[in-house]
Amino acid sequence: MSVTPLQALPLELLRQRSSTKWRKYPEEVLPFFVAETDYELAPPITEALTRAVRLGDTGYTPPDPGVREAFAGFAARRFGWDVDPAHIFWTGDVMMGVVEILRRVIEPGERVVVMTPVYPPFFDTVEEAGGVIERVPLARTDRGWGIDLTGVEAALRAGARAVLLCNPHNPTGTVHARESLAALALLVERFDAMVISDEIHGPLTYAPGGFTPYLTASAAAAARGYAVTSASKTFNLAGLKCAVMIAGGATQARVLKALPAEVEWRTGLFGALANVAAYSADSDAWLDSLMAALAQNRALLGELLREHLPLARYRAPDAGFLAWVDVSAYGWGDNPAPHLRREAKVALHHGPLFGVEGKGHVRINFGCAPEVLREGIERIGALVS
C-alpha cells in the first residue's frame, strides 16, 4: 500500500515559529543546522496539547502520566520489542537520562567510550557525570560506518567502565547491525562494563525492521545495558521535555527506580502528554507519511549534491533526517559551516563539533520541503560553479 508523503509547511509560516531553527540566524539564512523538522504535528499530539491548553492543564506532571504503557505499545508495534513496563522510567530529555545513568555506573574519573564523530552533547554529558571521554572512532568501510570492536575492546581492557552508544548513530545515520551490537555486548560482559544506548532516532529507520534496539540484541546486551529515547526527534517535540529510560533487566530497573525523585519531576507535563499521543497507534499513519517524505528528500539530497557539489562525499543515512557530508575537497577549511553561512546564506551544523573526524564536514537537516532543500544546495553550489 502506497503512503502519501507528508508535506512540509511553507517558509512564510515556519518563520513565525520562535524555536532555535527560526530565531538563531537572520531571515535571509536558510536553516539546516539543528534537528527540528518543518512539518505539522501529528494530529493526536495537536489534539492532546490543545485540550490541555483549553483546560488550563499546565500543572505538575502526575506520578504516572501514561508514558510507560504508551512507549511499550509503540516499541511492540514498530520494533517488535516486548518491553517489560516495569523496566520503563521517564525524565526530561535524553541527555538528562544519560547523565543520571552514567553517574550510577561509573565513578568520577573513570573512562567512558564515545564513538566519534558523534552528537556533540555526548562529550559534555560524560564530563557532567564526572567521567573521562575515551574516543573510539567509528570504523569506515565500503558499506559505511560501523563499531570498531577492536578499538572498543582495547579501551575496555585499559579500564573504560562504560560505552555510550548512539544507535542509530548521529551524525552518520548508521543503524548498527544486530550482530555488531551482540558482539559489543560480549565485550562489555567480559570486562564487567555497561552500555547506555541513545536510541532517539530509532523510529526514523528507513528499512522496516532494520532497527535493532540494543537491549534486544542478545541476553548479554539486556544484562548490561540501558536505553534512553524520546519521541522528540521523530515528532519534533524538543521543546516539550520528556524522555524514556529503559532498563535491560531487573538489576538496572532497581537502579532507575532508586534515582532521585527530581529526575522524574524534570519531565514536563506537555512533554508527557505529547509523548503519549506520539506513541499511540493513532500517530502511526502520520509517522509513515513522515518517513515517505524523508525518504524522498534523502534521495533528492544525493541528486542535488551530485549535480551542484560533485566533489562532496555523502552516504545516504540508514535512519533519520540528518546527512553527514564531507566537503573538504572544496577547500573551505576544517570547519566549512561558517564560510557557507556567510557566503551562501545557508546554515549547516559544524562538523568539527562532532569530533576531529568532522573536519571538512557539515551536517545537513533535510527534514524540510524539497524546494527548500534544493535552494539550499543550489546556493552552496553557486560558490563553486
C-alpha atoms as one frame of an Amber mdcrd trajectory, in Angstrom:
protein
   0.000   0.000   0.000   1.455   3.358  -1.034   1.843   6.109   1.561   1.346
   9.780   0.741   4.421  11.761   1.813   3.883  14.419   4.452   4.025  17.980
   3.121   6.305  20.477   4.850   4.860  23.804   5.944   5.617  26.883   3.782
   8.537  29.090   4.739   6.349  32.101   5.481   4.567  30.076   8.142   7.693
  28.421   9.504   9.345  31.800  10.010   6.607  32.598  12.536   7.964  29.849
  14.781  10.012  31.025  17.757  12.312  27.986  18.084  16.080  27.956  17.627
  15.893  26.926  13.990  13.996  30.084  13.071  15.473  32.595  15.515  19.212
  31.984  15.613  20.040  33.498  12.210  18.617  36.344  10.091  15.735  35.634
   7.728  17.939  35.553   4.629  19.739  32.470   6.010  18.170  29.104   5.215
  18.457  26.930   8.350  19.563  23.308   8.046  21.682  23.156  11.193  19.560
  21.990  14.120  17.417  18.835  14.359  13.996  20.433  14.048  11.667  19.423
  11.228   9.277  21.554   9.199   6.048  19.558   9.338   2.779  19.940  11.178
   2.484  17.962  14.369   0.817  14.580  14.276  -2.918  15.262  14.799  -3.146
  13.271  18.067  -0.406  15.474  19.533  -2.154  18.666  18.454  -5.400  17.404
  19.938  -3.799  16.447  23.259  -1.984  19.751  23.662  -4.958  21.834  22.530
  -7.190  20.096  25.045  -4.663  20.730  27.812  -4.458  24.447  26.990  -8.231
  24.783  26.927  -8.434  23.095  30.327  -5.584  25.133  31.771  -3.903  21.786
  32.344  -0.455  23.289  32.882   0.452  21.980  36.328   2.842  19.361  37.576
   3.368  16.036  35.819   1.435  13.268  37.625   3.153  10.213  39.159   2.015
   8.062  36.225   1.431  10.125  33.068   0.938   7.052  30.860   4.365   7.220
  29.234   5.290   3.687  30.316   2.360   1.975  28.633   2.485   4.217  25.564
   6.155   3.501  24.882   5.727  -0.237  25.470   2.945  -0.314  22.878   4.971
   1.701  20.374   8.050  -0.499  20.810   5.966  -3.608  20.204   4.324  -2.231
  17.048   7.299  -0.512  15.454  10.263  -2.627  16.606   8.759  -5.968  17.626
  10.219  -5.278  21.088   8.330  -6.687  24.062   9.427  -4.296  26.823   8.574
  -5.069  30.424   6.631  -1.947  31.541   8.257  -2.261  34.963  11.594  -1.514
  33.283  10.439   1.831  31.824  11.019   5.177  33.566  10.981   8.802  32.407
  12.763  12.128  32.756  13.106  15.496  30.996  15.194  14.608  27.951  17.583
  12.006  26.618  20.790  13.686  27.762  19.358  14.131  31.273  18.683  10.416
  31.352  22.143   9.559  30.048  23.973  11.671  32.613  21.918  10.329  35.523
  22.547   6.721  34.486  26.239   7.398  33.902  26.540   8.720  37.443  25.325
   5.333  38.695  27.528   3.104  36.520  30.895   4.913  36.731  32.970   6.503
  39.453  34.402  10.017  38.977  37.472   9.886  36.774  36.575   6.613  35.054
  36.602   6.462  31.272  33.584   6.201  29.006  33.846   5.031  25.383  32.381
   7.512  22.890  32.298   6.581  19.200  33.240   9.630  17.170  32.141  11.528
  15.143  29.141  11.826  17.420  26.375  14.125  18.660  28.288  16.936  20.449
  26.369  16.762  23.786  27.836  13.281  24.322  31.125  14.913  25.261  29.524
  17.315  27.742  27.359  14.579  29.224  30.311  12.337  30.054  32.118  15.233
  31.708  28.987  16.285  33.612  28.773  12.764  35.037  32.387  13.001  36.198
  33.729  10.668  33.535  36.640  10.952  31.114  35.992  10.622  27.390  37.636
   7.668  25.660  37.303   8.295  21.927  36.971   5.205  19.746  36.198   6.411
  16.206  33.705   4.515  14.098  35.269   2.166  11.570  34.787   3.285   7.958
  34.159   0.576   5.395  32.876   0.372   1.825  29.422  -0.249   3.289  29.516
   2.807   5.567  30.375   3.159   9.226  30.363   0.600  11.999  31.503  -0.070
  15.548  35.264  -0.563  15.842  35.060  -3.618  18.075  38.839  -3.920  18.255
  39.101  -0.329  19.435  36.319  -0.793  21.978  37.979  -3.937  23.302  41.280
  -2.090  23.754  39.519   0.730  25.625  37.684  -1.673  27.923  40.852  -3.679
  28.533  42.565  -0.435  29.512  39.888   0.262  32.109  36.948   2.040  30.492
  33.835   1.280  32.539  31.019   2.212  30.168  30.152   2.623  26.495  27.918
   5.486  25.413  26.324   4.162  22.237  24.423   6.170  19.629  22.026   3.799
  17.824  21.079   4.882  15.181  24.223   6.957  15.030  24.193  10.741  14.808
  25.598  12.242  12.550  26.301   9.346  10.156  22.782   7.887  10.249  24.222
   4.396  10.752  21.854   1.729  12.082  24.116  -0.741  13.839  23.565  -4.357
  12.843  22.285  -6.838  15.426  25.464  -8.901  15.045  27.637  -5.880  15.783
  25.570  -4.961  18.843  25.713  -8.537  20.130  29.491  -8.577  19.688  29.723
  -5.302  21.612  27.627  -6.817  24.399  30.012  -9.751  24.729  32.952  -7.373
  25.132  31.088  -5.348  27.740  30.193  -8.531  29.609  33.794  -9.770  29.524
  35.150  -6.559  31.015  32.328  -6.020  33.515  31.255  -2.711  31.968  27.897
  -1.213  30.955  26.278   0.221  27.806  23.977   3.234  27.681  22.324   3.451
  24.268  20.827   6.700  22.950  18.109   5.466  20.571  16.230   8.682  19.837
  16.498   8.211  16.050  15.286   4.592  16.120  11.729   5.279  14.877  13.213
   7.048  11.837  14.868   3.932  10.371  14.066   3.542   6.664  14.143  -0.221
   6.176  11.215  -1.853   8.009  12.589  -3.953  10.825  16.061  -2.555  10.201
  16.490  -1.025  13.644  17.669  -3.275  16.465  17.186  -1.798  19.948  20.415
  -2.527  21.801  18.671  -4.287  24.671  17.175  -6.815  22.229  20.480  -7.717
  20.547  21.264 -10.540  22.982  20.877 -11.731  26.537  24.266 -10.186  27.322
  23.105  -6.810  25.981  19.999  -6.870  28.158  22.006  -7.905  31.228  24.420
  -4.981  30.946  22.507  -2.233  29.217  20.228   0.752  29.432  18.454   2.590
  26.606  17.298   6.198  26.604  14.950   7.574  23.964  12.144  10.024  23.272
   9.508  10.879  20.692  11.091  14.321  20.414  13.214  13.855  17.272  10.663
  11.862  15.309   7.681  14.038  16.221   9.510  17.400  16.588   8.882  17.810
  20.325  12.279  19.011  21.563  10.745  21.950  23.420   8.423  19.650  25.388
  10.551  17.876  27.934  10.052  14.121  28.158  12.284  11.097  27.605  12.126
   7.407  28.407  14.781   5.390  30.238  14.624   1.615  29.769  16.389  -0.943
  31.923  17.646  -4.110  30.283  16.816  -6.197  33.333  15.665  -6.198  36.937
  19.062  -5.100  38.281  19.112  -1.978  36.104  15.434  -1.337  36.880  16.321
  -1.118  40.573  18.994   1.453  39.708  16.488   3.575  37.778  13.849   3.245
  40.472  16.360   4.494  43.046  17.160   7.681  41.106  16.277  10.894  42.964
  12.626  11.865  42.597  13.726  15.076  40.889  14.917  13.071  37.861  11.315
  12.098  37.152   9.979  15.524  38.161  12.010  17.143  35.371   9.527  15.671
  32.919   7.255  18.423  31.576   3.528  17.776  31.611   3.179  18.869  27.989
   6.126  16.646  27.129   4.449  13.652  28.734   1.114  14.382  27.058   2.797
  14.799  23.673   4.895  11.642  24.015   1.866   9.574  24.996  -0.008  10.862
  21.940   3.006  10.326  19.671   3.472   6.751  20.820  -0.203   5.910  20.339
  -1.324   3.816  17.382  -3.297   6.849  16.190   0.001   8.531  15.231   1.354
   5.621  13.190  -0.128   6.823   9.889   1.448  10.255  10.369   4.820   8.632
  11.055   4.526   6.507   7.923   3.836   9.663   5.903   6.789  11.412   7.508
   9.080   8.535   6.566   7.840   8.668   2.971   8.678  12.378   2.813  12.107
  11.896   4.381  12.917   9.014   2.036  12.221  11.272  -0.942  14.411  14.036
   0.477  17.192  11.601   1.320  17.344  10.601  -2.343  16.914  14.185  -3.535
  19.869  15.345  -1.468  22.081  12.784  -3.171  20.935  14.014  -6.574  21.494
  17.660  -5.665  24.969  17.006  -4.325  25.952  15.105  -7.466  24.695  17.987
  -9.587  25.931  21.007  -7.635  28.729  19.690  -5.393  30.123  16.678  -7.252
  33.251  16.520  -5.088  31.232  16.131  -1.904  31.154  12.707  -0.238  27.754
  11.607   1.029  26.351   8.257   2.074  22.583   8.212   2.476  21.751   7.590
   6.156  20.070   4.382   7.274  17.884   6.427   9.627  16.931   9.993  10.390
  16.817  13.304   8.559  20.442  14.309   9.139  23.087  13.945   6.429  26.813
  13.793   7.131  28.614  15.342   4.161  32.344  15.675   3.527  33.019  18.871
   1.566  36.744  19.034   2.314  37.589  18.832  -1.400  36.364  22.401  -1.840
  38.977  23.966   0.426  36.560  25.680   2.805  38.707  24.838   5.809  38.383
  22.457   8.710  35.019  23.980   9.644  33.164  24.855   6.411  29.863  25.819
   8.060  30.712  29.455   8.995  32.010  30.123   5.477  28.867  28.687   3.895
  26.638  30.687   6.214  28.422  33.920   5.336  28.834  33.366   1.605  25.814
  31.218   0.657  23.427  32.248   3.450  22.930  28.587   4.357  23.296  27.445
   7.978  24.646  23.910   8.443  25.913  22.182  11.576  29.636  22.496  12.294
  31.442  19.231  11.517  34.341  19.575  13.998  31.917  19.806  16.919  31.295
  16.076  16.389  34.990  15.306  16.922  38.213  15.625  14.967  36.770  13.246
  12.384  34.353  16.046  11.480  36.985  18.290   9.952  35.884  19.350   6.485
  32.352  18.053   7.148  28.922  19.573   7.600  25.673  18.061   8.852  22.574
  18.893   6.819  18.993  18.592   8.094  16.799  17.505   5.186  13.546  17.378
   7.167  12.096  20.225   5.124  10.267  20.964   1.873  12.075  19.608  -1.228
  12.171  23.075  -2.766  13.871  24.488   0.341  16.461  21.712   0.257  17.031
  22.370  -3.432  17.531  26.093  -2.893  19.992  25.481  -0.068  22.219  23.166
  -2.087  21.982  25.383  -5.161  23.150  28.356  -3.080  26.188  26.403  -1.943
  26.795  25.076  -5.448  26.865  28.629  -6.773  30.082  29.166  -4.799  31.917
  26.601  -6.915  30.169  26.897 -10.273
